[in-house]
PDB file of C-alpha atoms in Angstrom:
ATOM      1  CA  UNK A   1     134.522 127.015  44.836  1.00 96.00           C
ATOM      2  CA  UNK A   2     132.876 128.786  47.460  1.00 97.00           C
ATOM      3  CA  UNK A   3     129.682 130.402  46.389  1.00 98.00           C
ATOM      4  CA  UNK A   4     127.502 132.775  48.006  1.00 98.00           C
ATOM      5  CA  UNK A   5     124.540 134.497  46.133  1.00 98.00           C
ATOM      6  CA  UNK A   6     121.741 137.002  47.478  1.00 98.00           C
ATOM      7  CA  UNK A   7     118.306 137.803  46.349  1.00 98.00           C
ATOM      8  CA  UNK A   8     115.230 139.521  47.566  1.00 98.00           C
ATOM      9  CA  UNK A   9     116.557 143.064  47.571  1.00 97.00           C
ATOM     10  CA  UNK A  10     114.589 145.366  45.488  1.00 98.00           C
ATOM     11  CA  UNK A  11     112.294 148.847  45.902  1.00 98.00           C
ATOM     12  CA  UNK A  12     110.202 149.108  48.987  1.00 98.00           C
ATOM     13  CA  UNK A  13     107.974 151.720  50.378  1.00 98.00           C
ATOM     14  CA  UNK A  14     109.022 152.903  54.448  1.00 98.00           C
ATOM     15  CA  UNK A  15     107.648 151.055  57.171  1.00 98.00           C
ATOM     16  CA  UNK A  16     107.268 147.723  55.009  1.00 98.00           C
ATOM     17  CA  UNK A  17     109.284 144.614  55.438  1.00 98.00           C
ATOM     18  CA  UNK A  18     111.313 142.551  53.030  1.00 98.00           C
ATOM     19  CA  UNK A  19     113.341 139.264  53.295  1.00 98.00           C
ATOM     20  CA  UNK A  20     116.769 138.758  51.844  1.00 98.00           C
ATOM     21  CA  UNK A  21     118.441 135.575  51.044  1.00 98.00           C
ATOM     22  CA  UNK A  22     121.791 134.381  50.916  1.00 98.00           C
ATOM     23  CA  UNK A  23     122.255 130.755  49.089  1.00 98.00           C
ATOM     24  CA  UNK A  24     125.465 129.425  49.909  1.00 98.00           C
ATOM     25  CA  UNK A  25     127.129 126.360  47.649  1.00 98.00           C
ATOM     26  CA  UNK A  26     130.920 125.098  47.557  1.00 98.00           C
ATOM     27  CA  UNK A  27     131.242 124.190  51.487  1.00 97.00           C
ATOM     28  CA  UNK A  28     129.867 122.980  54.167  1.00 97.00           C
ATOM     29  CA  UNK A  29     127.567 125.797  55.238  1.00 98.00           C
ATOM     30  CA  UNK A  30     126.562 124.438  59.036  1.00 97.00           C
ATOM     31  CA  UNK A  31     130.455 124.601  59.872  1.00 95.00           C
ATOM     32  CA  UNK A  32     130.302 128.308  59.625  1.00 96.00           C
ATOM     33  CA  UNK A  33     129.046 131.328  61.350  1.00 96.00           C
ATOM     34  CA  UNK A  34     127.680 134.112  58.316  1.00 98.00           C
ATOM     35  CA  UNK A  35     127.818 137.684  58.272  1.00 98.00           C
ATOM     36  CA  UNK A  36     125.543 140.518  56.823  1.00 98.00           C
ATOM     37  CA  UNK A  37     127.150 143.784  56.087  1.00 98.00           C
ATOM     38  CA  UNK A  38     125.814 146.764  53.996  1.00 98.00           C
ATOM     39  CA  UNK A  39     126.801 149.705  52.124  1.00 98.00           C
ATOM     40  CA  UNK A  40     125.388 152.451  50.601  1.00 97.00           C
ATOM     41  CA  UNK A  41     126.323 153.404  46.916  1.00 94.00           C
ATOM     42  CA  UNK A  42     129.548 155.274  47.051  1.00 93.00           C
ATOM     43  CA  UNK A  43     129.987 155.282  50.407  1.00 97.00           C
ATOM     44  CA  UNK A  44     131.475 152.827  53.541  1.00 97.00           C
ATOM     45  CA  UNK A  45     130.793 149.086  54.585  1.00 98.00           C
ATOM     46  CA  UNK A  46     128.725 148.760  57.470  1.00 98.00           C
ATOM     47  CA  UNK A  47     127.946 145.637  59.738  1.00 97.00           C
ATOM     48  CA  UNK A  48     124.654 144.620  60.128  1.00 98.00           C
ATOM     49  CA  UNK A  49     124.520 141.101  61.493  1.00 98.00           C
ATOM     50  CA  UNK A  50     126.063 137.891  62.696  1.00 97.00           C
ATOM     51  CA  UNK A  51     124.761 134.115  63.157  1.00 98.00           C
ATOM     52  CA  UNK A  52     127.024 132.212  64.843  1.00 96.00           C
ATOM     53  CA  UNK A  53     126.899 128.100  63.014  1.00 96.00           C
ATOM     54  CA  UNK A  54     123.970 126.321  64.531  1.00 95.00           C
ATOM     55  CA  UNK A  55     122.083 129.931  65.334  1.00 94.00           C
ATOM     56  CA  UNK A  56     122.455 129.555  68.663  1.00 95.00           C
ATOM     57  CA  UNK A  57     123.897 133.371  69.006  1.00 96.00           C
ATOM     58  CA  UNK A  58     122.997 136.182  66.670  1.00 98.00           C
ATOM     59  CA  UNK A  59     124.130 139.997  66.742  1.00 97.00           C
ATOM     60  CA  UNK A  60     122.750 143.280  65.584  1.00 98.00           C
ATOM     61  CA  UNK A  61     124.079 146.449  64.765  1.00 97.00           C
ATOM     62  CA  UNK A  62     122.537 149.169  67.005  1.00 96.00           C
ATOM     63  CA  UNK A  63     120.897 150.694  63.532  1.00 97.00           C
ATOM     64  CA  UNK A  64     118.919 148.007  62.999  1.00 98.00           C
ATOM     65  CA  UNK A  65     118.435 146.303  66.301  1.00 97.00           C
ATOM     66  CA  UNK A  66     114.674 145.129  67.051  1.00 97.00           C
ATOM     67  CA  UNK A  67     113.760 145.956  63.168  1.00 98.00           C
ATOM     68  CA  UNK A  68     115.982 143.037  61.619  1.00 98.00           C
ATOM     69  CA  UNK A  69     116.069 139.343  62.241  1.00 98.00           C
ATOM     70  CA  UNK A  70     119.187 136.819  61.107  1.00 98.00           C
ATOM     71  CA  UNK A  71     118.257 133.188  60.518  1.00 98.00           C
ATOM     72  CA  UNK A  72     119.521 130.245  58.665  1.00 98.00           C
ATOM     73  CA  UNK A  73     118.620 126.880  57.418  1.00 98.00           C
ATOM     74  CA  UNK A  74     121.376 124.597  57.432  1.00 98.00           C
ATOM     75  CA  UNK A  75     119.266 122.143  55.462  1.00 98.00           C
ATOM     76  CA  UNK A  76     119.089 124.540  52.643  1.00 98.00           C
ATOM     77  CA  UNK A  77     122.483 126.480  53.089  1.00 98.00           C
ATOM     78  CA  UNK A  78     120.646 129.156  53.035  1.00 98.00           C
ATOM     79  CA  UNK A  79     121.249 132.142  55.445  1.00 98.00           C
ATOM     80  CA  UNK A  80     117.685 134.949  55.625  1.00 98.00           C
ATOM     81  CA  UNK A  81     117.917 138.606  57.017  1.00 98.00           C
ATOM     82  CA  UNK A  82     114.062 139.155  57.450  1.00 98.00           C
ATOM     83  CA  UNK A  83     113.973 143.407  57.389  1.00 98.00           C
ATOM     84  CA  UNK A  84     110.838 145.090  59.347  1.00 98.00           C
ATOM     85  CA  UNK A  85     110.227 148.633  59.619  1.00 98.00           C
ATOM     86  CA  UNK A  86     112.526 149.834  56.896  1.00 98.00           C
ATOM     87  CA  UNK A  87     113.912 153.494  56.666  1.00 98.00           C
ATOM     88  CA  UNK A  88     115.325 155.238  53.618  1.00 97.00           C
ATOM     89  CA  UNK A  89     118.383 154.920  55.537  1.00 97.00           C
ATOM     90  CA  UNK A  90     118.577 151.218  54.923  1.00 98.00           C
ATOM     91  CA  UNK A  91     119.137 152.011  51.703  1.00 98.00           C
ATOM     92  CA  UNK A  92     121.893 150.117  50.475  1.00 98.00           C
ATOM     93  CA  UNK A  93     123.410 147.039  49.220  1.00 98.00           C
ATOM     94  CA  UNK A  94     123.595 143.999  51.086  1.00 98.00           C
ATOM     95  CA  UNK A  95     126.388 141.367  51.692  1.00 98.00           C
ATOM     96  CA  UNK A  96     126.457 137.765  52.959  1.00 98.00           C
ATOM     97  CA  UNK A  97     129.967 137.094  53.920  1.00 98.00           C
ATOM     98  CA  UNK A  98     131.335 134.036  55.166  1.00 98.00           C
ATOM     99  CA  UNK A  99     133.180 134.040  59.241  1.00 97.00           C
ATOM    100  CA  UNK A 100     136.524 132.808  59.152  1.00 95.00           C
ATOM    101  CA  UNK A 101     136.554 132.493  63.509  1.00 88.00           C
ATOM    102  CA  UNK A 102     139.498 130.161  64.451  1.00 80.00           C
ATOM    103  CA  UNK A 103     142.726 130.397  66.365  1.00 74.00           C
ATOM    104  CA  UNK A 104     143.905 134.271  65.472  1.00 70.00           C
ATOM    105  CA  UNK A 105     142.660 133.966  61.743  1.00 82.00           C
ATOM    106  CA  UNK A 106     139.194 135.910  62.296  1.00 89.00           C
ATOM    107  CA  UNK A 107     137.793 137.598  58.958  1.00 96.00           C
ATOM    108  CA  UNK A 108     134.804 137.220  56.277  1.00 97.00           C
ATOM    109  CA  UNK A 109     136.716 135.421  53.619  1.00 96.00           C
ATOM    110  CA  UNK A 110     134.006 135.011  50.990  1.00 98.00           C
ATOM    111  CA  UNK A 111     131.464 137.752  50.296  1.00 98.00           C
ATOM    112  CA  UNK A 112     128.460 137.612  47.866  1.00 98.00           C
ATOM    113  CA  UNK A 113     127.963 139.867  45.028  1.00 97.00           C
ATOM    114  CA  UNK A 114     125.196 141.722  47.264  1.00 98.00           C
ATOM    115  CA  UNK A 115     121.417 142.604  46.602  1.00 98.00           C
ATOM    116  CA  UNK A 116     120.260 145.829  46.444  1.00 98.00           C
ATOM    117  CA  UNK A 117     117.576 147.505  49.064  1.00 98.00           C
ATOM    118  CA  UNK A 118     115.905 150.491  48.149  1.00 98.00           C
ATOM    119  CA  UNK A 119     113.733 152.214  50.691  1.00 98.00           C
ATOM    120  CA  UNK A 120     111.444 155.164  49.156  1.00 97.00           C
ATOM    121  CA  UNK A 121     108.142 156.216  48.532  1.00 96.00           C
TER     122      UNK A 121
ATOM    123  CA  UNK B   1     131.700 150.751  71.528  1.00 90.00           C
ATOM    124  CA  UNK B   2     134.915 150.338  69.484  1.00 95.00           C
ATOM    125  CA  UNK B   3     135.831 153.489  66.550  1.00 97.00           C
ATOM    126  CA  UNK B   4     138.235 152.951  63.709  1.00 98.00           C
ATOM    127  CA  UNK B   5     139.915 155.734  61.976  1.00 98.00           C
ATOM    128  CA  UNK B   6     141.565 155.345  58.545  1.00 98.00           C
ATOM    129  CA  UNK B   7     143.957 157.650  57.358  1.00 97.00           C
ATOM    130  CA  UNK B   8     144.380 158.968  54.985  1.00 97.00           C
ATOM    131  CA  UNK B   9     140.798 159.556  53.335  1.00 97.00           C
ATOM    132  CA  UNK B  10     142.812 159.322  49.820  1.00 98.00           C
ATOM    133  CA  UNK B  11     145.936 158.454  49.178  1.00 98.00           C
ATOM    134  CA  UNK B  12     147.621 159.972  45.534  1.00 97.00           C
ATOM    135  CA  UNK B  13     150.363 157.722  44.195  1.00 97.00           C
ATOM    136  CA  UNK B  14     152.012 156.919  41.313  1.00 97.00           C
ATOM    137  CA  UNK B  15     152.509 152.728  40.140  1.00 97.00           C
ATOM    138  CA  UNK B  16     155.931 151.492  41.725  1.00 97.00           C
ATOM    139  CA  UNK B  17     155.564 154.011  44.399  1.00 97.00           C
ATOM    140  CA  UNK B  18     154.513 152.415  48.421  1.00 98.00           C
ATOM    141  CA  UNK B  19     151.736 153.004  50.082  1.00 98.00           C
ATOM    142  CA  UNK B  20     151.154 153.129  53.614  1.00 98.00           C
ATOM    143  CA  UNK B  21     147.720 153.179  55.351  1.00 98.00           C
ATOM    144  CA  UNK B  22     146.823 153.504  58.763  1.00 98.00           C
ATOM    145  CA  UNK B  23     144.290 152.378  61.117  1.00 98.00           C
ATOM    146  CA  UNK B  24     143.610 153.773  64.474  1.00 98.00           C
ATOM    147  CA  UNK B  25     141.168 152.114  67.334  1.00 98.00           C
ATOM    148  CA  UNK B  26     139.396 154.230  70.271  1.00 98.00           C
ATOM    149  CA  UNK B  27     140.802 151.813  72.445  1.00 97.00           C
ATOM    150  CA  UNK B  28     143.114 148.488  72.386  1.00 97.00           C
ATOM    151  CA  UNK B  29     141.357 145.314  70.248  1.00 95.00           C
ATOM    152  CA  UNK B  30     143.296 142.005  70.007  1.00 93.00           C
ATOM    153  CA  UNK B  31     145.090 142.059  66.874  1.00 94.00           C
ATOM    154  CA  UNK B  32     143.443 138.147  66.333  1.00 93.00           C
ATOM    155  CA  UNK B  33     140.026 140.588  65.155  1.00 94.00           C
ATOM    156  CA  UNK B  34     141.781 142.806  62.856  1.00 96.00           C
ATOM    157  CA  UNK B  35     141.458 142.595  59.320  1.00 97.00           C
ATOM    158  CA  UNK B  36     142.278 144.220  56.149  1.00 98.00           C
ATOM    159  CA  UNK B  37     140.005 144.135  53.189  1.00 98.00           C
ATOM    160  CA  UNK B  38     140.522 145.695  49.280  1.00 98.00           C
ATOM    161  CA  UNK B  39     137.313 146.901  47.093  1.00 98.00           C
ATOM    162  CA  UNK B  40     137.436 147.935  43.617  1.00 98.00           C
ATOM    163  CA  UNK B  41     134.358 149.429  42.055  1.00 96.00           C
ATOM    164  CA  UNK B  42     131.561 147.806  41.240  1.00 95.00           C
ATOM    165  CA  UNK B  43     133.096 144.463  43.048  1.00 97.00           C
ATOM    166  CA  UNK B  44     132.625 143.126  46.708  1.00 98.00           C
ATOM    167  CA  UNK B  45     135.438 143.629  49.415  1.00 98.00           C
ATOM    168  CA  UNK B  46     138.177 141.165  49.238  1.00 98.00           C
ATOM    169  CA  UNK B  47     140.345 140.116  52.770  1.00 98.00           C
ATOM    170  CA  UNK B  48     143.993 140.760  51.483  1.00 98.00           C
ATOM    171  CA  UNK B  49     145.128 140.459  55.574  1.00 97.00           C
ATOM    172  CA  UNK B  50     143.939 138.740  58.829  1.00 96.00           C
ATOM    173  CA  UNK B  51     145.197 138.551  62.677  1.00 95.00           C
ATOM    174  CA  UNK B  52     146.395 141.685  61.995  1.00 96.00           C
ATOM    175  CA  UNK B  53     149.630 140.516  59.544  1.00 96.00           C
ATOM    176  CA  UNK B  54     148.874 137.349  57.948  1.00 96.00           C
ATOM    177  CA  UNK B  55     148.158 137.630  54.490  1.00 97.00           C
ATOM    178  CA  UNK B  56     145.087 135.838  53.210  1.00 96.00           C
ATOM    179  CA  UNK B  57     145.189 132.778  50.698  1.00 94.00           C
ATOM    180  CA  UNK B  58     146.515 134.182  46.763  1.00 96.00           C
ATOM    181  CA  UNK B  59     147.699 137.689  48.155  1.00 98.00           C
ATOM    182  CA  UNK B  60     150.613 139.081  46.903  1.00 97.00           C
ATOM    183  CA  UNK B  61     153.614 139.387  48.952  1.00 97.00           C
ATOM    184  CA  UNK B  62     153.818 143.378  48.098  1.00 98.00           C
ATOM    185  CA  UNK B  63     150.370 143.449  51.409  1.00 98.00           C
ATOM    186  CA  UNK B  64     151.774 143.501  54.448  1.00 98.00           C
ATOM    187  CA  UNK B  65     150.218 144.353  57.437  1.00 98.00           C
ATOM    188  CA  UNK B  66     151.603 145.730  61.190  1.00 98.00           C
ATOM    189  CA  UNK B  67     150.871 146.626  63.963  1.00 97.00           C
ATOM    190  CA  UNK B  68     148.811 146.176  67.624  1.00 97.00           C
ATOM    191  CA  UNK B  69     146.678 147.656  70.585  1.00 97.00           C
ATOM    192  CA  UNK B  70     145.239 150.715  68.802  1.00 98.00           C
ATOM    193  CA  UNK B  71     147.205 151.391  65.838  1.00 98.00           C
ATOM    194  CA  UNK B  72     147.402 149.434  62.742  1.00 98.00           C
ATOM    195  CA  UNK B  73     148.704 149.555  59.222  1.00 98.00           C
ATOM    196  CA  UNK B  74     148.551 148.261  55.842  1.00 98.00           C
ATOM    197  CA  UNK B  75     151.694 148.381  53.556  1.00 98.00           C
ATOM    198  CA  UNK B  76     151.407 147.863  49.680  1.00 98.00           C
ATOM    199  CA  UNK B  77     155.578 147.668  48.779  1.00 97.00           C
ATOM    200  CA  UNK B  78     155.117 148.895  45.137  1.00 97.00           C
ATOM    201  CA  UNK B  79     151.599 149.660  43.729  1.00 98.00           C
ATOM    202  CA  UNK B  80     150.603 147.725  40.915  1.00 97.00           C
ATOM    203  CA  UNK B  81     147.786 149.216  38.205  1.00 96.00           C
ATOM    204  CA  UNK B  82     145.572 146.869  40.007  1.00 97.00           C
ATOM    205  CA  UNK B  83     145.823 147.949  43.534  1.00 98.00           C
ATOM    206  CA  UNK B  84     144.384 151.207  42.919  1.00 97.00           C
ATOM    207  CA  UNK B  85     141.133 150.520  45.180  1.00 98.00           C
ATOM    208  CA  UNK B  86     139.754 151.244  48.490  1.00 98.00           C
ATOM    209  CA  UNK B  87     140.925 150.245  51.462  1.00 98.00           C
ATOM    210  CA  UNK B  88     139.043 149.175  54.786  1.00 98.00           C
ATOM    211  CA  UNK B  89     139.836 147.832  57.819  1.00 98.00           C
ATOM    212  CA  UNK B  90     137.832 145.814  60.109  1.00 97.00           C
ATOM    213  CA  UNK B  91     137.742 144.785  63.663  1.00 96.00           C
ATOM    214  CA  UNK B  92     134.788 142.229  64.692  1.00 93.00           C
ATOM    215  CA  UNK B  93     131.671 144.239  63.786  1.00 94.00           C
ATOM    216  CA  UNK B  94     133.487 147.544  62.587  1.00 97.00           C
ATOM    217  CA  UNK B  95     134.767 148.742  60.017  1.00 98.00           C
ATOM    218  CA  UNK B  96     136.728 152.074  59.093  1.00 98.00           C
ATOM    219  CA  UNK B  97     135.311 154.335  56.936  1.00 98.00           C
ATOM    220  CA  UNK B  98     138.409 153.664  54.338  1.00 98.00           C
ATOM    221  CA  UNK B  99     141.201 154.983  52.317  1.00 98.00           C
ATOM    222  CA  UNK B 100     140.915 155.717  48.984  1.00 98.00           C
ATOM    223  CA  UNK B 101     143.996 154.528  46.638  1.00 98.00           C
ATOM    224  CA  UNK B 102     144.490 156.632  43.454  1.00 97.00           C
ATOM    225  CA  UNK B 103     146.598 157.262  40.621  1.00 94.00           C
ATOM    226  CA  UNK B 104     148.489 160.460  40.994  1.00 93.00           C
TER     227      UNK B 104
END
């Protein structure tokens, strides 16, 4: 069964950082790219980042471009989303998902039960 | 940069009753990108279609999804008690703000 479980979310002050973690357990984990996508209580899902399988290619949103970073360790099937410079606005809770990215069956097929982020003084 | 538009915002139905859910791009995607996912509260988004119209592993024949270029929709044949939810679709790195289903 495919697992995926985050940590690391929790209430931090503006302008300080905070590291999330996604561990992943039930599949491979190098065979697929991962997903981070957010949303605030009550409201929309937004897409934060991408790292493709080996991390050779990573994408941002423009919202948190140049404040976020995606990594992984396949070693650990463990996927990171290191947050620097944090807003209120980043408020929210955060998803791994899993990339489904073959043929014309693209989707995130397997989603965590999120950790939540809580920017505020 | 790509929008998506869901309409309706909410969507008041009764179970038995079918829903239909739209999905409108700023411009043409590939259908391949376009996805489909159901939330319920408190729970994580679940895919229910992919590619556009291929339903996703354990979903119910009553989702069906249609559609290319720029406009898109999602089809539950007869709602079930269950499928009262929110809707969202997707398209690489957006998503649509969603369409609430609930019981009229």
């Amino acid at each position: 069964e495919v697992q995926l479980v985050e940590s690391g979310g929790g209430l931090v002050q503006p302008g300080r950082s905070l590291r999330l973690s996604c561990a992943a357990s039930g599949f491979t984990f190098r065979d697929y790219a991962m997903n981070w996508v957010r949303q605030v209580p009550g409201k929309g899902l937004e897409w934060v980042s991408a790292i493709t399988w080996n991390g050779g290619s990573v994408g941002y949103a423009d919202s948190v471009m140049g404040r976020f970073t995606v990594s992984r360790d396949n070693a650990k099937s463990s996927l990171y989303l290191q947050m620097n410079s944090l807003r209120p606005e980043d408020t929210a809770l955060y998803y791994c998902a899993r990339e489904i990215s073959f043929g014309s069956a693209w989707h995130l097929d397997s989603w965590g039960q999120g950790t939540l982020v809580t920017v505020s003084s | 940069e790509i929008v998506l538009t869901q309409s309706p915002g909410t969507l008041s139905l009764s179970p038995g009753e079918r829903a239909t859910l739209s999905c409108r791009a700023s411009q043409s995607v590939s259908s391949s990108y376009l996805a489909w996912y159901q939330q319920k509260p408190g729970q994580a988004p679940r895919v229910l279609i992919y590619g556009a119209s291929s339903r996703a592993t354990g979903i119910p024949d009553r989702f069906s999804g249609s559609g290319s270029g720029t406009d898109f929709t999602l089809t539950i044949s007869r709602l079930e008690p269950e499928d009262f939810a929110v809707y969202y679709c997707q398209q690489l790195r957006t998503f649509g703000q969603g369409t609430k289903v609930e019981i009229k």
